[in-house]
Every structure is written in structure tokens, then in C-alpha cells.
């Protein structure tokens, strides 16, 4: 029996013929509609130890339906971008607007300024009328034309009041874990009031840490942008006597950017991620292995994710507007500890610290992410017009699907220290499997 965790909610039964002209006949040479019964298996791995029931979760395929719920002439759609910026936000906005406008004939599309804050009662910012002309070339720019901000997502009643007041019946939210939790709460309040408002998310997390997503949009661009920083650190390290290049990239709880960058640029000798804790001191600590590397090879490159080594750094005791714990800068901390360690051993070193974080996240999307964003945005629109709600458009097992928001935010995606990705990173860096001292 298939579990209900992946069942997509609807605001109502779709009974209106879609304006999109496609085919319901397979093999006639025309693009086909997608049916709600078109599904794929979630698990592609087979585990002999598990029963059949545990391996039969199925996901609903994304795409245009033959019947839709909302009459395009009556639709007022809104789009908001929340949280930190990342490559591809403008691409998603453009895709959403163009799909509403050209595929469905929707003419009321509103951009919400600065995320959920723009939906609060006291918002000082005017809403933005979006048309294909407005979004014509925004994909060439980084960031988001709507502005983005953290916070506001807990003010659910105010947000739904605004949706009612503005006669908005479709809300497309583009954001990460906190944004999607807020979208789920908004959907619950909408349901409690008996309103016909569809809430659909496009998952955005540059750290690639949301579940049930092959890869987050912007992640490929982020890795491509991190590579020059590592390359520069390697050149600096090799050009100096006992040179050490230290690069910090994003990755609060998941080290995917660091891991992938280490594979993309094989000059990394130590890749430090939150999922693989390490000690600084001791016979198996980072500093001991770094010293050995410097004495053997005369240079080293360290790539660290921002959330690595948080147990080594004093907590700030602060949180941001989105409720995320603010970390001390692990890069600055490591730089000072490395300098202090080698000075204590009278070994001269030259340390260059590079933090390309804001350059990485503000860059325009590359061609891979541009394609990905275009498809995600369109699939979000197809879901909303068909009356689906409290779901995200996602890519799983290389197929576009719809996932309930509740399932997507149930747990975070992490680098598996026993999995193939981390194994390949270790083979590339040749660092120890563990840099923890045994007790």
C-alpha cells in the first residue's frame, strides 16, 4: 500500500479545459498532457532486507494538466522571493511570469517586494505589476528584481489577510526551508478559512540541503563560481614558501558546495564539512595533518564550509530574522589557529584567506541552472493552475515531480559520510577519513 505522505492537496476539483493545446494520445507526435495518475517510484535502490511496502512510495509527475481549477481570466497570481539570494532567482521569476502570461493567458501577476515582509499589513513597499516586458532580460542579472528578505513568515494571519484583501488566489513562493515552512503555515490558514488560494513553492537553497530534490537551482552555478577561488588559493599557496590557501564557502548544515568544489578543482587537500567533525589539536587533528602536508609538499589548500567546526568556535548566541543561528566565521578562526600553531613550532607559513560567499550567491545563473529554473518555474505554474496546493515543484531521479511541502521540510539533506560522494572527495583530497582523536 502506498503511503499518503506524498499525496498532493488541492483547493478544488479541476473542471475547466486548459487553454494549453496538447495531446492525450501517446505516439501521435504531439506533446502530451500529464495525468495525476502519472507517477514514478521514489526509491530506485533495492534493499533485499526491506519489505515491498517500504519501497513503493510514488511521486506525482509535474506538468500541464488537461483540466485546470482556476479560470485564467479570474486569476490574480503573486510571486515572492525569500531568504538569502542565490543564482537563478530572476530566472524562476521570469519563467513563472511567462508561463502564466503566454500559456494560460493570466494578466494579473504581482511581485511581492522583500519576501513575506511585503505581505504584512504595515509593508512600506508597493507591489510590482509583472508582465513579460518587465521580466524580459532579468535572467542575465544576479539576485532578484523583487528583493528578498528573511522573516515575516510567522505572521500567517496578516499574510492571509493581505492575500484576501488583494484578491490573490495563487501564491508562488521561492525560498528555502524557512520559506517553505511559512508557505505550509499559510496554506493551513487558507484552508482553515475555507479560501480557494493555491500556495505552491519553488525550493531555493544554495546549500542543496532540502530533501526530495536531486539538486537545488543555483547549486551548479555556486560550485562553478567557487572553483576560481580555490584555484586562486592554490596559486597563492604554491607561489609562497610554505603557502596555505584557505577558502570558505557556504554550507551551514550541509557541505555539498565544499564537497563538489573539491571534486571540480582537485587542488583541495583538506575539505571540511559539517557532516564530518574534526579536531584541531592532537595526533590525528587537522593541524597535525596540515603540518605534515606542509613539511612534505611545501603548500596546502583547505576548503571549509561555513558550518564546519561549529563545536570548536564559541557560539554567538544570536539568530537572524529567519531564526537561523549566527555562526562565528570559521575561516577567520582557522586562519588564526593555523598561524598560532605554526608560530609555536617556529615553522614560517604564508596564509591567504579567501571568502567568496557573496560573490558566489550573487552571480547570474549559468546555462545549466537557467534551463533548470525555466522548467521549475513552469511546473510550479502548472501545479497552481490545476488547483494543487501546499506542494513544491522538484526534480527527483531526473524527473520533474510535485512534493508536498510538509514532506520536503521534514528533514534536511546532508552529505553522507559513508556515501559515494564523500568517498570520492576523500580519494581526491587524500585527507584522512577522520581527523578526530580516538579516546
Short mmCIF file of C-alpha atoms in Angstrom, two decimals:
data_model
loop_
_atom_site.label_atom_id
_atom_site.label_comp_id
_atom_site.label_asym_id
_atom_site.label_seq_id
_atom_site.Cartn_x
_atom_site.Cartn_y
_atom_site.Cartn_z
CA UNK A 1 0.00 0.00 0.00
CA UNK A 2 1.37 3.42 -1.00
CA UNK A 3 1.83 5.79 1.95
CA UNK A 4 -0.12 9.07 1.84
CA UNK A 5 2.86 11.28 2.72
CA UNK A 6 3.31 12.21 -0.97
CA UNK A 7 -0.35 12.89 -1.79
CA UNK A 8 -0.78 16.41 -3.22
CA UNK A 9 -3.58 18.55 -1.77
CA UNK A 10 -5.98 20.52 -3.99
CA UNK A 11 -8.11 23.60 -3.41
CA UNK A 12 -10.85 22.00 -5.51
CA UNK A 13 -11.70 19.71 -8.39
CA UNK A 14 -10.21 20.84 -11.74
CA UNK A 15 -13.12 21.10 -14.22
CA UNK A 16 -12.04 23.83 -16.66
CA UNK A 17 -10.46 22.96 -20.01
CA UNK A 18 -6.91 24.26 -20.12
CA UNK A 19 -6.06 26.85 -22.80
CA UNK A 20 -2.85 24.89 -23.47
CA UNK A 21 -3.32 22.81 -26.60
CA UNK A 22 -1.64 19.43 -26.26
CA UNK A 23 -2.50 15.79 -26.90
CA UNK A 24 -3.93 12.99 -24.78
CA UNK A 25 -2.88 10.35 -27.28
CA UNK A 26 0.55 8.80 -26.88
CA UNK A 27 2.52 8.28 -30.06
CA UNK A 28 0.81 10.92 -32.23
CA UNK A 29 3.91 13.16 -32.41
CA UNK A 30 2.41 15.92 -30.20
CA UNK A 31 3.41 16.88 -26.67
CA UNK A 32 1.18 15.14 -24.12
CA UNK A 33 -0.70 16.35 -21.08
CA UNK A 34 0.34 14.89 -17.74
CA UNK A 35 -2.26 12.98 -15.76
CA UNK A 36 -2.48 12.92 -11.96
CA UNK A 37 -2.06 9.16 -12.25
CA UNK A 38 1.34 9.56 -13.97
CA UNK A 39 3.80 8.73 -11.19
CA UNK A 40 7.32 7.48 -10.57
CA UNK A 41 8.84 5.44 -7.77
CA UNK A 42 10.78 7.44 -5.20
CA UNK A 43 13.24 4.68 -4.33
CA UNK A 44 15.40 3.42 -7.17
CA UNK A 45 17.63 1.40 -4.84
CA UNK A 46 16.57 -2.11 -3.99
CA UNK A 47 17.08 -3.37 -0.45
CA UNK A 48 16.53 -7.10 -0.01
CA UNK A 49 16.10 -6.65 3.74
CA UNK A 50 13.06 -4.40 3.37
CA UNK A 51 9.56 -5.46 2.51
CA UNK A 52 7.88 -4.41 -0.70
CA UNK A 53 5.65 -1.86 1.06
CA UNK A 54 8.65 0.15 2.29
CA UNK A 55 9.91 0.64 -1.25
CA UNK A 56 6.72 1.65 -3.07
CA UNK A 57 6.42 5.38 -2.34
CA UNK A 58 5.42 7.11 -5.57
CA UNK A 59 5.61 10.74 -6.64
CA UNK A 60 3.23 12.64 -8.91
CA UNK A 61 4.81 13.79 -12.17
CA UNK A 62 4.83 17.53 -12.83
CA UNK A 63 3.46 19.15 -15.96
CA UNK A 64 0.38 20.69 -17.60
CA UNK A 65 -2.97 19.03 -16.90
CA UNK A 66 -5.87 18.77 -19.36
CA UNK A 67 -8.26 20.18 -16.76
CA UNK A 68 -7.45 23.15 -14.55
CA UNK A 69 -9.15 24.58 -11.48
CA UNK A 70 -8.71 28.32 -11.89
CA UNK A 71 -10.28 30.33 -14.69
CA UNK A 72 -7.30 32.28 -16.13
CA UNK A 73 -9.42 35.41 -16.51
CA UNK A 74 -10.10 35.40 -12.76
CA UNK A 75 -6.58 34.62 -11.59
CA UNK A 76 -4.52 37.08 -9.58
CA UNK A 77 -1.14 35.42 -9.09
CA UNK A 78 1.59 36.66 -6.76
CA UNK A 79 5.28 35.77 -6.59
CA UNK A 80 7.69 36.34 -3.71
CA UNK A 81 11.36 35.52 -3.13
CA UNK A 82 12.51 34.95 0.45
CA UNK A 83 15.73 34.37 2.38
CA UNK A 84 19.24 34.92 1.05
CA UNK A 85 19.78 35.35 -2.66
CA UNK A 86 21.24 32.69 -4.92
CA UNK A 87 21.85 32.26 -8.65
CA UNK A 88 18.67 31.69 -10.64
CA UNK A 89 16.05 33.65 -8.69
CA UNK A 90 15.39 36.02 -11.59
CA UNK A 91 15.24 33.05 -13.95
CA UNK A 92 12.46 31.45 -11.90
CA UNK A 93 10.54 34.75 -11.69
CA UNK A 94 10.80 35.15 -15.48
CA UNK A 95 9.68 31.59 -16.11
CA UNK A 96 6.67 31.91 -13.79
CA UNK A 97 5.53 35.18 -15.36
CA UNK A 98 5.93 33.95 -18.93
CA UNK A 99 4.11 30.68 -18.24
CA UNK A 100 1.17 32.45 -16.59
CA UNK A 101 1.01 35.04 -19.36
CA UNK A 102 1.69 33.10 -22.54
CA UNK A 103 0.46 29.59 -21.68
CA UNK A 104 -2.59 30.40 -19.58
CA UNK A 105 -3.46 33.96 -20.54
CA UNK A 106 -3.26 35.25 -16.96
CA UNK A 107 -2.94 39.05 -16.95
CA UNK A 108 -2.77 39.86 -13.22
CA UNK A 109 0.65 38.87 -11.93
CA UNK A 110 2.02 40.69 -8.90
CA UNK A 111 5.53 40.72 -7.50
CA UNK A 112 5.71 40.91 -3.70
CA UNK A 113 8.67 43.04 -2.55
CA UNK A 114 11.10 41.61 0.02
CA UNK A 115 9.53 38.23 0.63
CA UNK A 116 6.84 37.70 3.24
CA UNK A 117 7.58 41.14 4.70
CA UNK A 118 5.90 42.62 1.62
CA UNK A 119 2.67 40.82 2.55
CA UNK A 120 2.47 42.24 6.07
CA UNK A 121 -0.12 44.85 6.93
CA UNK A 122 2.42 47.62 7.55
CA UNK A 123 4.59 46.89 4.50
CA UNK A 124 6.01 50.19 3.18
CA UNK A 125 6.74 48.81 -0.29
CA UNK A 126 4.31 48.94 -3.22
CA UNK A 127 3.59 45.70 -5.03
CA UNK A 128 5.04 45.29 -8.52
CA UNK A 129 3.00 44.63 -11.65
CA UNK A 130 4.77 41.90 -13.60
CA UNK A 131 4.49 41.41 -17.37
CA UNK A 132 6.72 39.69 -19.94
CA UNK A 133 8.22 43.09 -20.79
CA UNK A 134 9.18 43.69 -17.16
CA UNK A 135 10.97 40.34 -16.90
CA UNK A 136 12.33 40.32 -20.45
CA UNK A 137 16.06 40.23 -19.65
CA UNK A 138 16.23 39.76 -15.88
CA UNK A 139 17.74 36.27 -16.30
CA UNK A 140 21.00 37.98 -17.23
CA UNK A 141 21.28 39.55 -13.78
CA UNK A 142 22.07 38.08 -10.37
CA UNK A 143 19.84 38.49 -7.33
CA UNK A 144 16.10 39.11 -7.55
CA UNK A 145 14.20 42.07 -9.01
CA UNK A 146 11.62 41.63 -6.26
CA UNK A 147 14.10 41.94 -3.42
CA UNK A 148 14.45 39.22 -0.82
CA UNK A 149 14.40 39.19 2.97
CA UNK A 150 14.20 36.83 5.92
CA UNK A 151 11.38 36.87 8.42
CA UNK A 152 7.68 37.63 8.29
CA UNK A 153 6.65 34.04 7.60
CA UNK A 154 5.28 33.56 11.12
CA UNK A 155 2.77 36.39 10.70
CA UNK A 156 0.43 33.99 8.96
CA UNK A 157 -2.87 35.71 9.73
CA UNK A 158 -1.61 39.06 8.45
CA UNK A 159 -0.30 37.45 5.26
CA UNK A 160 -3.57 35.67 4.52
CA UNK A 161 -5.48 38.89 5.28
CA UNK A 162 -3.40 40.59 2.59
CA UNK A 163 -3.99 37.77 0.11
CA UNK A 164 -7.75 38.13 0.71
CA UNK A 165 -7.66 41.91 0.52
CA UNK A 166 -5.71 41.86 -2.75
CA UNK A 167 -7.88 39.05 -4.20
CA UNK A 168 -4.76 36.93 -4.74
CA UNK A 169 -5.74 33.31 -5.43
CA UNK A 170 -2.32 31.89 -6.36
CA UNK A 171 0.87 32.45 -4.34
CA UNK A 172 4.19 31.21 -5.72
CA UNK A 173 6.90 31.30 -3.03
CA UNK A 174 10.56 30.89 -3.93
CA UNK A 175 12.74 30.08 -0.94
CA UNK A 176 14.38 27.56 1.33
CA UNK A 177 13.44 25.59 4.42
CA UNK A 178 12.07 28.52 6.43
CA UNK A 179 10.21 29.96 3.45
CA UNK A 180 8.54 26.64 2.70
CA UNK A 181 7.56 26.12 6.34
CA UNK A 182 5.97 29.55 6.16
CA UNK A 183 4.21 28.59 2.92
CA UNK A 184 2.83 25.46 4.58
CA UNK A 185 1.51 27.50 7.51
CA UNK A 186 -0.06 29.99 5.09
CA UNK A 187 -1.72 27.11 3.28
CA UNK A 188 -3.07 25.76 6.56
CA UNK A 189 -4.55 29.17 7.46
CA UNK A 190 -6.05 29.44 3.97
CA UNK A 191 -7.64 26.02 4.47
CA UNK A 192 -8.90 26.97 7.95
CA UNK A 193 -10.68 29.99 6.46
CA UNK A 194 -12.15 27.94 3.61
CA UNK A 195 -10.44 30.09 0.96
CA UNK A 196 -9.62 28.97 -2.58
CA UNK A 197 -5.98 30.05 -2.68
CA UNK A 198 -3.26 27.78 -4.06
CA UNK A 199 0.18 28.00 -2.41
CA UNK A 200 3.00 26.44 -4.45
CA UNK A 201 6.72 26.60 -3.70
CA UNK A 202 9.88 26.55 -5.77
CA UNK A 203 12.64 25.26 -3.47
CA UNK A 204 15.67 27.53 -3.25
CA UNK A 205 18.63 26.51 -1.14
CA UNK A 206 22.14 27.18 -2.35
CA UNK A 207 23.39 24.67 0.23
CA UNK A 208 21.40 21.91 -1.55
CA UNK A 209 20.04 20.78 1.81
CA UNK A 210 16.34 20.22 1.10
CA UNK A 211 15.05 16.65 0.94
CA UNK A 212 13.50 15.11 -2.19
CA UNK A 213 15.44 17.33 -4.57
CA UNK A 214 18.13 15.98 -6.87
CA UNK A 215 19.87 19.36 -6.87
CA UNK A 216 18.74 22.83 -5.84
CA UNK A 217 18.66 25.50 -8.53
CA UNK A 218 21.71 27.75 -8.33
CA UNK A 219 23.85 24.99 -6.85
CA UNK A 220 25.66 24.22 -10.11
CA UNK A 221 26.44 27.92 -10.59
CA UNK A 222 27.62 28.18 -6.98
CA UNK A 223 30.12 25.37 -7.46
CA UNK A 224 31.30 26.83 -10.77
CA UNK A 225 31.80 30.20 -9.03
CA UNK A 226 33.68 28.66 -6.10
CA UNK A 227 36.21 26.94 -8.35
CA UNK A 228 38.14 30.15 -9.28
CA UNK A 229 38.53 30.97 -5.58
CA UNK A 230 40.09 27.56 -4.92
CA UNK A 231 42.24 27.90 -7.99
CA UNK A 232 43.45 31.28 -6.75
CA UNK A 233 44.15 29.86 -3.29
CA UNK A 234 46.20 27.08 -4.88
CA UNK A 235 48.24 29.54 -6.95
CA UNK A 236 48.86 31.70 -3.89
CA UNK A 237 49.89 28.67 -1.82
CA UNK A 238 52.26 27.25 -4.44
CA UNK A 239 53.83 30.64 -5.08
CA UNK A 240 54.79 31.16 -1.44
CA UNK A 241 57.19 29.41 0.88
CA UNK A 242 55.05 27.07 2.99
CA UNK A 243 51.96 28.63 1.50
CA UNK A 244 48.50 27.81 2.81
CA UNK A 245 45.38 28.76 0.87
CA UNK A 246 42.19 28.80 3.00
CA UNK A 247 38.82 29.19 1.29
CA UNK A 248 35.41 29.35 3.00
CA UNK A 249 32.20 28.58 1.12
CA UNK A 250 28.55 28.41 2.14
CA UNK A 251 27.11 25.33 3.82
CA UNK A 252 25.54 25.89 7.22
CA UNK A 253 24.48 22.31 7.90
CA UNK A 254 25.31 20.55 4.65
CA UNK A 255 28.69 20.56 2.92
CA UNK A 256 27.60 19.93 -0.66
CA UNK A 257 29.20 23.06 -2.15
CA UNK A 258 32.55 22.27 -0.50
CA UNK A 259 32.38 18.59 -1.48
CA UNK A 260 31.50 19.26 -5.11
CA UNK A 261 34.02 22.08 -5.42
CA UNK A 262 36.72 19.75 -4.11
CA UNK A 263 35.89 17.35 -6.93
CA UNK A 264 35.62 20.09 -9.55
CA UNK A 265 39.01 21.55 -8.58
CA UNK A 266 41.36 18.79 -7.45
CA UNK A 267 43.77 21.18 -5.72
CA UNK A 268 41.97 20.86 -2.35
CA UNK A 269 43.96 18.94 0.27
CA UNK A 270 41.54 19.28 3.19
CA UNK A 271 37.78 19.55 2.70
CA UNK A 272 35.99 20.38 5.96
CA UNK A 273 32.21 19.96 6.15
CA UNK A 274 29.63 19.94 8.98
CA UNK A 275 28.88 16.24 8.47
CA UNK A 276 32.47 15.17 9.17
CA UNK A 277 33.57 16.66 12.53
CA UNK A 278 37.27 17.20 13.14
CA UNK A 279 39.65 18.09 15.95
CA UNK A 280 42.19 20.87 15.68
CA UNK A 281 44.84 19.50 18.02
CA UNK A 282 46.19 16.06 18.81
CA UNK A 283 47.98 13.40 16.81
CA UNK A 284 45.03 12.99 14.46
CA UNK A 285 43.85 16.61 14.43
CA UNK A 286 43.73 18.93 11.41
CA UNK A 287 46.77 20.96 12.49
CA UNK A 288 48.97 17.86 12.81
CA UNK A 289 48.00 16.65 9.32
CA UNK A 290 48.41 20.15 7.90
CA UNK A 291 51.93 20.36 9.35
CA UNK A 292 52.80 17.02 7.77
CA UNK A 293 51.47 18.22 4.43
CA UNK A 294 53.45 21.48 4.60
CA UNK A 295 56.70 19.71 5.54
CA UNK A 296 56.19 17.08 2.80
CA UNK A 297 54.91 19.25 -0.07
CA UNK A 298 55.52 22.88 0.89
CA UNK A 299 51.97 24.06 0.30
CA UNK A 300 48.33 23.19 1.13
CA UNK A 301 44.77 24.23 0.25
CA UNK A 302 41.95 24.00 2.80
CA UNK A 303 38.30 24.35 1.75
CA UNK A 304 35.87 24.79 4.64
CA UNK A 305 32.08 25.03 4.70
CA UNK A 306 30.72 27.80 6.94
CA UNK A 307 29.03 25.34 9.30
CA UNK A 308 32.05 23.06 9.77
CA UNK A 309 33.77 23.01 13.15
CA UNK A 310 30.99 24.83 14.97
CA UNK A 311 31.83 22.79 18.09
CA UNK A 312 35.28 24.38 18.07
CA UNK A 313 34.15 28.00 17.84
CA UNK A 314 32.45 29.94 20.68
CA UNK A 315 28.71 30.43 19.93
CA UNK A 316 27.49 33.93 19.15
CA UNK A 317 24.20 33.47 20.97
CA UNK A 318 22.49 35.34 18.11
CA UNK A 319 19.92 34.37 15.46
CA UNK A 320 18.98 36.09 12.20
CA UNK A 321 15.48 37.22 11.17
CA UNK A 322 14.78 33.76 9.77
CA UNK A 323 15.56 32.08 13.09
CA UNK A 324 18.92 30.68 11.94
CA UNK A 325 21.75 30.59 14.46
CA UNK A 326 24.50 33.06 13.57
CA UNK A 327 27.89 31.36 13.43
CA UNK A 328 31.31 32.77 14.14
CA UNK A 329 33.44 32.97 10.98
CA UNK A 330 35.11 29.56 10.87
CA UNK A 331 37.51 30.81 8.21
CA UNK A 332 38.91 33.62 10.36
CA UNK A 333 39.02 31.26 13.34
CA UNK A 334 41.01 28.64 11.42
CA UNK A 335 43.38 31.24 9.99
CA UNK A 336 44.30 32.46 13.48
CA UNK A 337 44.63 28.93 14.89
CA UNK A 338 46.87 27.84 12.00
CA UNK A 339 49.04 30.93 12.37
CA UNK A 340 49.35 30.37 16.11
CA UNK A 341 50.16 26.65 15.70
CA UNK A 342 52.97 27.09 13.19
CA UNK A 343 54.42 30.06 15.07
CA UNK A 344 54.63 27.83 18.15
CA UNK A 345 56.67 25.35 16.12
CA UNK A 346 58.88 28.02 14.54
CA UNK A 347 57.71 26.99 11.06
CA UNK A 348 57.19 30.04 8.83
CA UNK A 349 53.99 29.92 6.77
CA UNK A 350 52.16 32.29 4.45
CA UNK A 351 48.36 32.09 4.86
CA UNK A 352 45.91 33.58 2.37
CA UNK A 353 42.25 33.55 3.39
CA UNK A 354 39.58 33.90 0.69
CA UNK A 355 35.82 34.20 1.36
CA UNK A 356 33.93 34.32 -1.97
CA UNK A 357 30.50 33.66 -0.39
CA UNK A 358 28.68 36.82 -1.54
CA UNK A 359 30.30 36.70 -4.97
CA UNK A 360 29.09 33.11 -5.36
CA UNK A 361 25.49 33.73 -4.39
CA UNK A 362 25.10 37.00 -6.34
CA UNK A 363 26.32 35.72 -9.69
CA UNK A 364 23.85 35.14 -12.57
CA UNK A 365 22.80 31.56 -13.23
CA UNK A 366 24.86 29.53 -15.69
CA UNK A 367 23.26 27.71 -18.62
CA UNK A 368 22.53 24.54 -16.63
CA UNK A 369 20.74 26.42 -13.86
CA UNK A 370 18.97 28.68 -16.39
CA UNK A 371 17.40 25.62 -18.00
CA UNK A 372 16.57 24.11 -14.63
CA UNK A 373 14.94 27.32 -13.37
CA UNK A 374 12.89 27.73 -16.53
CA UNK A 375 11.43 24.25 -16.10
CA UNK A 376 10.88 24.51 -12.32
CA UNK A 377 9.04 27.83 -12.69
CA UNK A 378 6.74 26.48 -15.40
CA UNK A 379 5.96 23.33 -13.42
CA UNK A 380 5.04 25.44 -10.39
CA UNK A 381 2.55 27.36 -12.52
CA UNK A 382 1.05 24.17 -13.95
CA UNK A 383 0.52 22.87 -10.41
CA UNK A 384 -1.13 26.07 -9.21
CA UNK A 385 -3.46 26.41 -12.21
CA UNK A 386 -4.59 22.81 -11.71
CA UNK A 387 -5.57 23.72 -8.15
CA UNK A 388 -2.74 21.89 -6.42
CA UNK A 389 -1.57 23.48 -3.19
CA UNK A 390 0.94 23.14 -0.36
CA UNK A 391 3.41 21.49 -2.72
CA UNK A 392 6.71 22.24 -4.41
CA UNK A 393 7.94 21.62 -7.93
CA UNK A 394 11.04 19.47 -7.73
CA UNK A 395 13.32 17.12 -9.63
CA UNK A 396 13.72 13.57 -8.28
CA UNK A 397 15.53 10.76 -10.09
CA UNK A 398 15.92 13.14 -13.04
CA UNK A 399 12.13 13.59 -13.40
CA UNK A 400 10.11 16.68 -12.51
CA UNK A 401 7.59 15.93 -9.77
CA UNK A 402 5.36 17.53 -7.17
CA UNK A 403 6.21 17.01 -3.48
CA UNK A 404 4.06 18.07 -0.51
CA UNK A 405 5.78 20.89 1.36
CA UNK A 406 5.35 19.01 4.63
CA UNK A 407 7.43 16.12 3.29
CA UNK A 408 10.07 18.37 1.73
CA UNK A 409 10.85 20.17 5.01
CA UNK A 410 10.56 17.14 7.29
CA UNK A 411 14.33 16.65 7.32
CA UNK A 412 17.45 18.18 5.79
CA UNK A 413 19.61 16.68 3.09
CA UNK A 414 23.17 16.00 4.23
CA UNK A 415 26.37 14.68 2.73
CA UNK A 416 26.52 11.05 3.78
CA UNK A 417 29.98 10.45 5.33
CA UNK A 418 29.63 6.80 4.33
CA UNK A 419 28.30 7.51 0.85
CA UNK A 420 29.82 7.64 -2.63
CA UNK A 421 30.15 11.46 -2.81
CA UNK A 422 32.26 11.76 0.33
CA UNK A 423 34.26 8.66 -0.61
CA UNK A 424 35.15 10.34 -3.91
CA UNK A 425 36.10 13.57 -2.10
CA UNK A 426 38.45 11.64 0.20
CA UNK A 427 40.04 9.93 -2.80
CA UNK A 428 40.57 13.34 -4.43
CA UNK A 429 41.95 15.21 -1.41
CA UNK A 430 43.73 12.19 0.10
CA UNK A 431 42.93 13.58 3.55
CA UNK A 432 42.38 11.16 6.45
CA UNK A 433 38.96 9.52 6.64
CA UNK A 434 38.65 11.03 10.10
CA UNK A 435 40.52 13.82 11.84
CA UNK A 436 39.03 13.07 15.25
CA UNK A 437 41.27 11.81 18.03
CA UNK A 438 40.21 8.45 19.43
CA UNK A 439 39.65 8.34 23.16
#
